[in-house]
PDB file of C-alpha atoms and ligand atoms in Angstrom:
ATOM      1  CA  MET A  16      51.900  28.973 -50.058  1.00 57.00           C
ATOM      2  CA  ALA A  17      53.920  32.171 -49.973  1.00 63.00           C
ATOM      3  CA  ALA A  18      54.047  34.583 -47.071  1.00 72.00           C
ATOM      4  CA  THR A  19      51.566  37.406 -47.036  1.00 85.00           C
ATOM      5  CA  ARG A  20      53.145  40.688 -45.937  1.00 95.00           C
ATOM      6  CA  ILE A  21      51.117  43.651 -44.715  1.00 97.00           C
ATOM      7  CA  VAL A  22      52.800  46.962 -43.865  1.00 98.00           C
ATOM      8  CA  GLU A  23      50.862  49.492 -41.789  1.00 98.00           C
ATOM      9  CA  VAL A  24      52.137  52.964 -40.933  1.00 98.00           C
ATOM     10  CA  LEU A  25      50.640  54.620 -37.857  1.00 98.00           C
ATOM     11  CA  PRO A  26      51.146  58.174 -36.539  1.00 98.00           C
ATOM     12  CA  GLY A  27      53.412  57.522 -33.579  1.00 98.00           C
ATOM     13  CA  PRO A  28      55.055  54.849 -31.407  1.00 98.00           C
ATOM     14  CA  GLY A  29      52.087  54.776 -29.029  1.00 98.00           C
ATOM     15  CA  ASP A  30      49.794  53.912 -31.918  1.00 98.00           C
ATOM     16  CA  VAL A  31      52.163  51.136 -32.949  1.00 98.00           C
ATOM     17  CA  HIS A  32      52.222  49.665 -29.445  1.00 98.00           C
ATOM     18  CA  ARG A  33      48.416  49.868 -29.105  1.00 98.00           C
ATOM     19  CA  ALA A  34      47.942  48.135 -32.457  1.00 98.00           C
ATOM     20  CA  ALA A  35      50.548  45.544 -31.534  1.00 98.00           C
ATOM     21  CA  ALA A  36      48.770  44.773 -28.256  1.00 98.00           C
ATOM     22  CA  GLU A  37      45.536  44.210 -30.155  1.00 98.00           C
ATOM     23  CA  ARG A  38      47.275  41.888 -32.592  1.00 98.00           C
ATOM     24  CA  PHE A  39      48.929  40.007 -29.719  1.00 98.00           C
ATOM     25  CA  LEU A  40      45.491  39.494 -28.133  1.00 98.00           C
ATOM     26  CA  ALA A  41      43.898  38.467 -31.420  1.00 98.00           C
ATOM     27  CA  ALA A  42      46.650  35.949 -32.116  1.00 98.00           C
ATOM     28  CA  ALA A  43      46.337  34.563 -28.590  1.00 98.00           C
ATOM     29  CA  ARG A  44      42.561  34.177 -28.767  1.00 98.00           C
ATOM     30  CA  GLU A  45      42.715  32.531 -32.186  1.00 98.00           C
ATOM     31  CA  ALA A  46      45.431  30.125 -31.074  1.00 98.00           C
ATOM     32  CA  LEU A  47      43.503  29.183 -27.948  1.00 98.00           C
ATOM     33  CA  ASP A  48      40.245  28.657 -29.870  1.00 98.00           C
ATOM     34  CA  LEU A  49      41.840  26.583 -32.627  1.00 97.00           C
ATOM     35  CA  ARG A  50      44.656  24.790 -30.843  1.00 97.00           C
ATOM     36  CA  GLY A  51      44.158  25.141 -27.108  1.00 98.00           C
ATOM     37  CA  ARG A  52      47.383  27.054 -26.487  1.00 98.00           C
ATOM     38  CA  PHE A  53      49.298  30.166 -27.593  1.00 98.00           C
ATOM     39  CA  ALA A  54      53.024  29.934 -28.325  1.00 98.00           C
ATOM     40  CA  VAL A  55      54.690  33.318 -28.753  1.00 99.00           C
ATOM     41  CA  ALA A  56      58.346  34.244 -29.293  1.00 99.00           C
ATOM     42  CA  LEU A  57      59.316  37.618 -27.838  1.00 99.00           C
ATOM     43  CA  SER A  58      61.806  40.038 -29.296  1.00 98.00           C
ATOM     44  CA  GLY A  59      64.321  41.984 -27.283  1.00 98.00           C
ATOM     45  CA  GLY A  60      65.697  45.475 -27.639  1.00 97.00           C
ATOM     46  CA  SER A  61      63.886  48.660 -26.662  1.00 97.00           C
ATOM     47  CA  THR A  62      61.040  48.905 -29.178  1.00 98.00           C
ATOM     48  CA  PRO A  63      58.744  46.261 -27.636  1.00 98.00           C
ATOM     49  CA  ARG A  64      59.072  47.518 -24.037  1.00 98.00           C
ATOM     50  CA  ASP A  65      55.955  49.682 -24.188  1.00 98.00           C
ATOM     51  CA  LEU A  66      53.996  46.876 -25.833  1.00 98.00           C
ATOM     52  CA  TYR A  67      55.038  44.519 -23.054  1.00 98.00           C
ATOM     53  CA  ARG A  68      54.010  47.012 -20.365  1.00 98.00           C
ATOM     54  CA  ARG A  69      50.573  47.310 -21.991  1.00 98.00           C
ATOM     55  CA  LEU A  70      50.114  43.541 -21.888  1.00 98.00           C
ATOM     56  CA  ALA A  71      50.410  43.644 -18.087  1.00 98.00           C
ATOM     57  CA  GLU A  72      47.554  46.150 -17.846  1.00 98.00           C
ATOM     58  CA  PRO A  73      43.802  45.930 -18.535  1.00 97.00           C
ATOM     59  CA  PRO A  74      42.278  44.931 -20.880  1.00 97.00           C
ATOM     60  CA  TYR A  75      45.127  42.646 -21.961  1.00 98.00           C
ATOM     61  CA  LEU A  76      45.983  41.485 -18.442  1.00 98.00           C
ATOM     62  CA  ASP A  77      42.464  40.076 -18.171  1.00 97.00           C
ATOM     63  CA  ARG A  78      41.827  38.979 -21.753  1.00 98.00           C
ATOM     64  CA  VAL A  79      45.001  37.231 -22.911  1.00 98.00           C
ATOM     65  CA  PRO A  80      44.744  33.497 -22.042  1.00 98.00           C
ATOM     66  CA  TRP A  81      47.926  33.603 -19.978  1.00 98.00           C
ATOM     67  CA  ALA A  82      47.351  30.190 -18.361  1.00 98.00           C
ATOM     68  CA  ARG A  83      47.547  28.585 -21.836  1.00 98.00           C
ATOM     69  CA  THR A  84      50.358  30.808 -23.109  1.00 98.00           C
ATOM     70  CA  TYR A  85      53.906  29.578 -23.760  1.00 98.00           C
ATOM     71  CA  VAL A  86      56.492  32.350 -23.817  1.00 98.00           C
ATOM     72  CA  LEU A  87      59.676  31.837 -25.807  1.00 98.00           C
ATOM     73  CA  PHE A  88      62.401  34.140 -27.054  1.00 98.00           C
ATOM     74  CA  GLY A  89      63.450  34.954 -30.610  1.00 98.00           C
ATOM     75  CA  ASP A  90      66.968  35.556 -29.406  1.00 98.00           C
ATOM     76  CA  GLU A  91      69.010  36.117 -26.297  1.00 98.00           C
ATOM     77  CA  ARG A  92      72.228  37.717 -25.365  1.00 98.00           C
ATOM     78  CA  CYS A  93      74.777  35.298 -23.851  1.00 98.00           C
ATOM     79  CA  VAL A  94      74.569  36.830 -20.410  1.00 98.00           C
ATOM     80  CA  PRO A  95      73.031  35.725 -17.097  1.00 98.00           C
ATOM     81  CA  PRO A  96      69.248  36.152 -16.755  1.00 98.00           C
ATOM     82  CA  ASP A  97      69.675  38.986 -14.261  1.00 98.00           C
ATOM     83  CA  ASP A  98      72.053  40.917 -16.519  1.00 98.00           C
ATOM     84  CA  PRO A  99      70.669  44.298 -17.696  1.00 98.00           C
ATOM     85  CA  ARG A 100      71.322  43.175 -21.296  1.00 97.00           C
ATOM     86  CA  SER A 101      69.200  40.041 -20.954  1.00 98.00           C
ATOM     87  CA  ASN A 102      66.058  39.929 -23.113  1.00 98.00           C
ATOM     88  CA  TYR A 103      64.568  37.544 -20.557  1.00 98.00           C
ATOM     89  CA  ARG A 104      65.158  40.078 -17.769  1.00 98.00           C
ATOM     90  CA  MET A 105      63.615  42.864 -19.873  1.00 98.00           C
ATOM     91  CA  ALA A 106      60.509  40.741 -20.530  1.00 98.00           C
ATOM     92  CA  MET A 107      60.235  39.755 -16.863  1.00 98.00           C
ATOM     93  CA  GLU A 108      60.532  43.355 -15.710  1.00 98.00           C
ATOM     94  CA  THR A 109      58.137  44.842 -18.255  1.00 98.00           C
ATOM     95  CA  PHE A 110      55.351  42.243 -18.012  1.00 98.00           C
ATOM     96  CA  LEU A 111      56.122  38.602 -17.311  1.00 98.00           C
ATOM     97  CA  HIS A 112      56.394  39.102 -13.558  1.00 97.00           C
ATOM     98  CA  ARG A 113      52.894  40.640 -13.579  1.00 97.00           C
ATOM     99  CA  VAL A 114      50.908  38.260 -15.806  1.00 98.00           C
ATOM    100  CA  PRO A 115      49.802  34.752 -14.708  1.00 98.00           C
ATOM    101  CA  VAL A 116      51.818  32.651 -17.160  1.00 98.00           C
ATOM    102  CA  PRO A 117      52.848  29.465 -15.340  1.00 98.00           C
ATOM    103  CA  ALA A 118      56.592  29.633 -14.703  1.00 98.00           C
ATOM    104  CA  GLU A 119      57.125  26.306 -16.467  1.00 98.00           C
ATOM    105  CA  GLN A 120      55.624  27.813 -19.609  1.00 98.00           C
ATOM    106  CA  ILE A 121      58.272  30.527 -19.858  1.00 98.00           C
ATOM    107  CA  LEU A 122      61.130  28.939 -21.783  1.00 98.00           C
ATOM    108  CA  ARG A 123      64.205  31.122 -21.627  1.00 98.00           C
ATOM    109  CA  VAL A 124      67.545  30.623 -23.344  1.00 98.00           C
ATOM    110  CA  THR A 125      70.304  29.765 -20.846  1.00 98.00           C
ATOM    111  CA  GLY A 126      72.317  32.832 -21.719  1.00 97.00           C
ATOM    112  CA  GLU A 127      74.554  32.182 -18.742  1.00 98.00           C
ATOM    113  CA  ALA A 128      75.927  28.992 -20.306  1.00 97.00           C
ATOM    114  CA  THR A 129      79.670  29.102 -20.944  1.00 97.00           C
ATOM    115  CA  ASP A 130      79.177  27.413 -24.332  1.00 98.00           C
ATOM    116  CA  PRO A 131      76.715  29.324 -26.571  1.00 98.00           C
ATOM    117  CA  ALA A 132      76.453  26.404 -28.986  1.00 98.00           C
ATOM    118  CA  ARG A 133      75.320  24.115 -26.185  1.00 98.00           C
ATOM    119  CA  ALA A 134      72.817  26.718 -25.027  1.00 98.00           C
ATOM    120  CA  ALA A 135      71.478  26.894 -28.575  1.00 98.00           C
ATOM    121  CA  ALA A 136      71.209  23.108 -28.835  1.00 98.00           C
ATOM    122  CA  ALA A 137      69.453  22.902 -25.473  1.00 98.00           C
ATOM    123  CA  TYR A 138      66.958  25.567 -26.515  1.00 98.00           C
ATOM    124  CA  GLU A 139      66.321  23.817 -29.792  1.00 98.00           C
ATOM    125  CA  ALA A 140      65.581  20.590 -27.904  1.00 98.00           C
ATOM    126  CA  GLU A 141      63.004  22.449 -25.804  1.00 98.00           C
ATOM    127  CA  LEU A 142      61.407  23.922 -28.919  1.00 98.00           C
ATOM    128  CA  ARG A 143      61.292  20.561 -30.672  1.00 98.00           C
ATOM    129  CA  GLY A 144      59.575  19.155 -27.606  1.00 98.00           C
ATOM    130  CA  LEU A 145      57.035  21.949 -27.556  1.00 98.00           C
ATOM    131  CA  PHE A 146      56.334  21.603 -31.282  1.00 98.00           C
ATOM    132  CA  ALA A 147      56.679  17.813 -31.484  1.00 98.00           C
ATOM    133  CA  ALA A 148      53.185  17.432 -32.927  1.00 97.00           C
ATOM    134  CA  GLU A 149      53.775  19.997 -35.646  1.00 96.00           C
ATOM    135  CA  GLY A 150      57.313  18.908 -36.553  1.00 97.00           C
ATOM    136  CA  THR A 151      58.207  22.542 -37.307  1.00 97.00           C
ATOM    137  CA  ALA A 152      58.610  25.629 -35.124  1.00 98.00           C
ATOM    138  CA  ARG A 153      54.966  26.551 -35.715  1.00 98.00           C
ATOM    139  CA  PHE A 154      54.846  29.598 -33.436  1.00 98.00           C
ATOM    140  CA  ASP A 155      51.437  31.235 -33.260  1.00 98.00           C
ATOM    141  CA  LEU A 156      53.187  34.606 -33.110  1.00 98.00           C
ATOM    142  CA  VAL A 157      56.777  35.797 -33.438  1.00 98.00           C
ATOM    143  CA  LEU A 158      57.515  39.371 -32.404  1.00 99.00           C
ATOM    144  CA  LEU A 159      60.523  40.884 -34.156  1.00 99.00           C
ATOM    145  CA  GLY A 160      62.359  44.170 -34.271  1.00 98.00           C
ATOM    146  CA  VAL A 161      64.722  45.541 -36.929  1.00 98.00           C
ATOM    147  CA  GLY A 162      68.166  46.937 -36.266  1.00 98.00           C
ATOM    148  CA  THR A 163      69.494  49.931 -38.203  1.00 98.00           C
ATOM    149  CA  ASP A 164      71.713  47.423 -40.043  1.00 98.00           C
ATOM    150  CA  GLY A 165      68.686  45.327 -41.008  1.00 98.00           C
ATOM    151  CA  HIS A 166      69.249  42.548 -38.486  1.00 98.00           C
ATOM    152  CA  THR A 167      66.340  40.843 -36.803  1.00 98.00           C
ATOM    153  CA  ALA A 168      66.409  38.570 -33.786  1.00 98.00           C
ATOM    154  CA  SER A 169      70.170  38.035 -33.686  1.00 98.00           C
ATOM    155  CA  LEU A 170      70.518  37.338 -37.393  1.00 98.00           C
ATOM    156  CA  PHE A 171      73.011  40.017 -38.365  1.00 98.00           C
ATOM    157  CA  PRO A 172      74.235  40.850 -41.891  1.00 98.00           C
ATOM    158  CA  GLY A 173      76.948  38.406 -42.914  1.00 97.00           C
ATOM    159  CA  SER A 174      76.217  36.036 -40.048  1.00 97.00           C
ATOM    160  CA  PRO A 175      76.799  32.343 -40.801  1.00 97.00           C
ATOM    161  CA  ALA A 176      73.528  31.706 -38.934  1.00 98.00           C
ATOM    162  CA  LEU A 177      71.715  33.276 -41.904  1.00 98.00           C
ATOM    163  CA  GLY A 178      72.761  30.273 -43.971  1.00 98.00           C
ATOM    164  CA  GLU A 179      71.321  27.714 -41.553  1.00 98.00           C
ATOM    165  CA  THR A 180      68.825  25.518 -43.344  1.00 98.00           C
ATOM    166  CA  SER A 181      67.833  22.889 -40.774  1.00 98.00           C
ATOM    167  CA  ARG A 182      68.598  23.859 -37.188  1.00 98.00           C
ATOM    168  CA  TRP A 183      65.998  25.988 -35.429  1.00 98.00           C
ATOM    169  CA  VAL A 184      68.405  27.700 -33.035  1.00 98.00           C
ATOM    170  CA  ALA A 185      71.989  28.818 -33.567  1.00 98.00           C
ATOM    171  CA  ALA A 186      74.762  30.479 -31.598  1.00 98.00           C
ATOM    172  CA  SER A 187      76.138  33.521 -33.366  1.00 97.00           C
ATOM    173  CA  PHE A 188      79.174  35.638 -32.579  1.00 98.00           C
ATOM    174  CA  VAL A 189      78.476  39.270 -33.502  1.00 97.00           C
ATOM    175  CA  PRO A 190      81.826  40.915 -34.376  1.00 96.00           C
ATOM    176  CA  LYS A 191      80.596  44.484 -34.161  1.00 95.00           C
ATOM    177  CA  LEU A 192      79.255  43.843 -30.684  1.00 96.00           C
ATOM    178  CA  GLY A 193      82.122  41.574 -29.670  1.00 97.00           C
ATOM    179  CA  SER A 194      79.610  39.228 -28.070  1.00 97.00           C
ATOM    180  CA  TRP A 195      77.749  35.967 -28.549  1.00 98.00           C
ATOM    181  CA  ARG A 196      74.046  35.654 -29.110  1.00 98.00           C
ATOM    182  CA  VAL A 197      71.637  32.714 -29.387  1.00 98.00           C
ATOM    183  CA  THR A 198      69.002  33.181 -32.061  1.00 98.00           C
ATOM    184  CA  LEU A 199      66.144  31.492 -33.842  1.00 98.00           C
ATOM    185  CA  THR A 200      67.189  30.746 -37.399  1.00 98.00           C
ATOM    186  CA  LEU A 201      65.276  31.372 -40.623  1.00 98.00           C
ATOM    187  CA  PRO A 202      63.923  27.788 -40.712  1.00 98.00           C
ATOM    188  CA  ALA A 203      62.347  28.464 -37.318  1.00 98.00           C
ATOM    189  CA  LEU A 204      61.158  32.002 -38.029  1.00 98.00           C
ATOM    190  CA  ASN A 205      59.754  30.942 -41.393  1.00 98.00           C
ATOM    191  CA  ALA A 206      57.697  28.180 -39.822  1.00 98.00           C
ATOM    192  CA  ALA A 207      55.626  30.718 -37.890  1.00 98.00           C
ATOM    193  CA  ARG A 208      51.935  31.247 -38.468  1.00 98.00           C
ATOM    194  CA  ARG A 209      52.293  34.948 -37.825  1.00 98.00           C
ATOM    195  CA  VAL A 210      55.215  37.369 -37.590  1.00 98.00           C
ATOM    196  CA  LEU A 211      54.821  40.905 -36.281  1.00 98.00           C
ATOM    197  CA  PHE A 212      57.616  43.421 -36.840  1.00 98.00           C
ATOM    198  CA  LEU A 213      57.586  46.616 -34.780  1.00 98.00           C
ATOM    199  CA  VAL A 214      59.650  49.457 -36.254  1.00 98.00           C
ATOM    200  CA  THR A 215      59.626  52.954 -34.787  1.00 98.00           C
ATOM    201  CA  GLY A 216      61.773  56.056 -34.898  1.00 98.00           C
ATOM    202  CA  GLU A 217      63.694  58.165 -37.394  1.00 98.00           C
ATOM    203  CA  GLN A 218      66.825  56.087 -36.921  1.00 98.00           C
ATOM    204  CA  LYS A 219      65.099  53.170 -38.649  1.00 98.00           C
ATOM    205  CA  ALA A 220      63.951  55.258 -41.670  1.00 98.00           C
ATOM    206  CA  ARG A 221      66.645  54.125 -44.097  1.00 98.00           C
ATOM    207  CA  VAL A 222      66.456  50.441 -43.318  1.00 98.00           C
ATOM    208  CA  PHE A 223      62.646  50.539 -43.267  1.00 98.00           C
ATOM    209  CA  ALA A 224      62.531  52.226 -46.698  1.00 98.00           C
ATOM    210  CA  GLU A 225      64.841  49.543 -48.087  1.00 98.00           C
ATOM    211  CA  ALA A 226      63.392  46.507 -46.353  1.00 98.00           C
ATOM    212  CA  PHE A 227      59.705  47.389 -46.517  1.00 97.00           C
ATOM    213  CA  GLY A 228      59.390  50.508 -48.705  1.00 97.00           C
ATOM    214  CA  GLY A 229      60.709  49.358 -52.050  1.00 95.00           C
ATOM    215  CA  VAL A 230      63.954  51.348 -52.098  1.00 97.00           C
ATOM    216  CA  PRO A 231      66.489  49.317 -54.105  1.00 96.00           C
ATOM    217  CA  HIS A 232      69.407  47.927 -52.134  1.00 97.00           C
ATOM    218  CA  GLU A 233      71.790  44.992 -52.062  1.00 96.00           C
ATOM    219  CA  PRO A 234      72.118  42.559 -50.395  1.00 97.00           C
ATOM    220  CA  ALA A 235      68.739  41.833 -48.842  1.00 97.00           C
ATOM    221  CA  HIS A 236      68.552  42.689 -45.174  1.00 98.00           C
ATOM    222  CA  PRO A 237      68.177  39.753 -42.767  1.00 98.00           C
ATOM    223  CA  CYS A 238      64.740  41.051 -41.739  1.00 98.00           C
ATOM    224  CA  GLU A 239      63.574  40.690 -45.353  1.00 97.00           C
ATOM    225  CA  LEU A 240      64.416  36.989 -45.296  1.00 98.00           C
ATOM    226  CA  VAL A 241      61.674  36.385 -42.739  1.00 98.00           C
ATOM    227  CA  ALA A 242      58.940  35.164 -45.064  1.00 97.00           C
ATOM    228  CA  PRO A 243      57.027  32.215 -43.587  1.00 97.00           C
ATOM    229  CA  THR A 244      56.071  29.671 -46.224  1.00 89.00           C
ATOM    230  CA  ASP A 245      52.578  29.462 -44.751  1.00 96.00           C
ATOM    231  CA  GLY A 246      52.143  32.507 -42.605  1.00 96.00           C
ATOM    232  CA  LEU A 247      51.368  36.193 -42.312  1.00 97.00           C
ATOM    233  CA  VAL A 248      53.987  38.892 -41.874  1.00 98.00           C
ATOM    234  CA  GLU A 249      52.735  42.188 -40.486  1.00 98.00           C
ATOM    235  CA  VAL A 250      54.915  45.252 -40.157  1.00 98.00           C
ATOM    236  CA  LEU A 251      53.743  48.017 -37.836  1.00 98.00           C
ATOM    237  CA  ALA A 252      55.715  51.246 -38.162  1.00 98.00           C
ATOM    238  CA  ASP A 253      55.319  54.837 -37.120  1.00 98.00           C
ATOM    239  CA  ARG A 254      55.580  57.773 -39.509  1.00 98.00           C
ATOM    240  CA  ALA A 255      59.117  58.560 -38.373  1.00 98.00           C
ATOM    241  CA  ALA A 256      60.339  55.098 -39.333  1.00 98.00           C
ATOM    242  CA  ALA A 257      58.465  55.303 -42.652  1.00 98.00           C
ATOM    243  CA  SER A 258      59.604  58.868 -43.393  1.00 98.00           C
ATOM    244  CA  ARG A 259      61.988  57.904 -46.191  1.00 98.00           C
ATOM    245  CA  VAL A 260      59.622  55.656 -48.123  1.00 97.00           C
ATOM    246  CA  PRO A 261      59.178  57.256 -51.558  1.00 94.00           C
ATOM    247  CA  PRO A 262      55.592  58.082 -52.594  1.00 89.00           C
ATOM    248  CA  ARG A 263      54.200  55.289 -54.753  1.00 80.00           C
ATOM    249  CA  ALA A 264      53.686  56.303 -58.371  1.00 66.00           C
ATOM    250  CA  ASP A 265      50.142  54.916 -58.350  1.00 61.00           C
ATOM    251  CA  ARG A 266      49.158  57.028 -55.395  1.00 55.00           C
ATOM    252  CA  PRO A 267      47.614  60.484 -56.064  1.00 56.00           C
TER     253      PRO A 267
HETATM  254  C1  6PG B   9      67.792  42.132 -29.470  1.00 84.20           C
HETATM  255  C2  6PG B   9      66.632  42.032 -30.411  1.00 84.20           C
HETATM  256  C3  6PG B   9      67.009  42.706 -31.699  1.00 84.20           C
HETATM  257  C4  6PG B   9      66.198  43.972 -31.745  1.00 84.20           C
HETATM  258  C5  6PG B   9      66.771  44.944 -32.737  1.00 84.20           C
HETATM  259  C6  6PG B   9      66.041  46.285 -32.656  1.00 84.20           C
HETATM  260  O1  6PG B   9      68.103  41.137 -28.788  1.00 84.20           O
HETATM  261  O2  6PG B   9      68.343  43.242 -29.392  1.00 84.20           O
HETATM  262  O3  6PG B   9      66.101  40.834 -30.523  1.00 84.20           O
HETATM  263  O4  6PG B   9      66.786  41.956 -32.855  1.00 84.20           O
HETATM  264  O5  6PG B   9      64.851  43.646 -32.080  1.00 84.20           O
HETATM  265  O6  6PG B   9      68.141  45.129 -32.410  1.00 84.20           O
HETATM  266  O7  6PG B   9      66.295  46.805 -31.373  1.00 84.20           O
HETATM  267  P1  6PG B   9      65.544  48.138 -30.861  1.00 84.20           P
HETATM  268  O8  6PG B   9      64.103  47.760 -30.691  1.00 84.20           O
HETATM  269  O9  6PG B   9      66.213  48.442 -29.558  1.00 84.20           O
HETATM  270  O10 6PG B   9      65.752  49.179 -31.923  1.00 84.20           O
END
């Protein structure tokens, strides 16, 4: 089966975060009903912060099955967990410290490790344990953002990690940042049941128009390569991010 991709443009960032919270809840409830647990991979960066804050407030605080939720990370910066750049720290501060997910069900990447490749291998071992029954990284939900250069998770343009075909987690040096990251790879991301991209703001307008709006470009952006073989990709964007999508000829 091919991935189904749905793009929805909403007025502003608040609308995107409200819709994303509803989709997070829906994915959690469905996963609990069908499989008895909810495995979600969080994205980092700034876009999801407001979504995460919402999840720690009613009605989501009371309705998400937190006790049966497993929290993982789509990528991590190779820094200690208390570093301001840490995606784990951002998630803890915005919602994880306020929702009742059992600590042992929050699986962070050991960004503090001196060897990023070993941190990646260790994380992959945890994932393979969590998904042993499925045999693939069958996340119920993967949250992703998009960088202005089209990267997603820590899969940056030109990264060797983009060519990974079997490992689920890779260490990736990002030249333009001068730093190491640990990231889920396309085999892992494309095993997901559901992927939700959040894209807001004028600064994402060009990459959004190319990646999701049909504007011709070469090569494909890393975010476009996320196409689960048996899953749903949803893209929630605000009007500012979608402002450079050309009108479709078939639209009045
Ligand atoms: C990270 C994220 C990264 C992020 C994009 C968009 O670790 O930074 O995982 O992939 O989603 O860079 O970041 P913003 O949401 O800050 O624009």
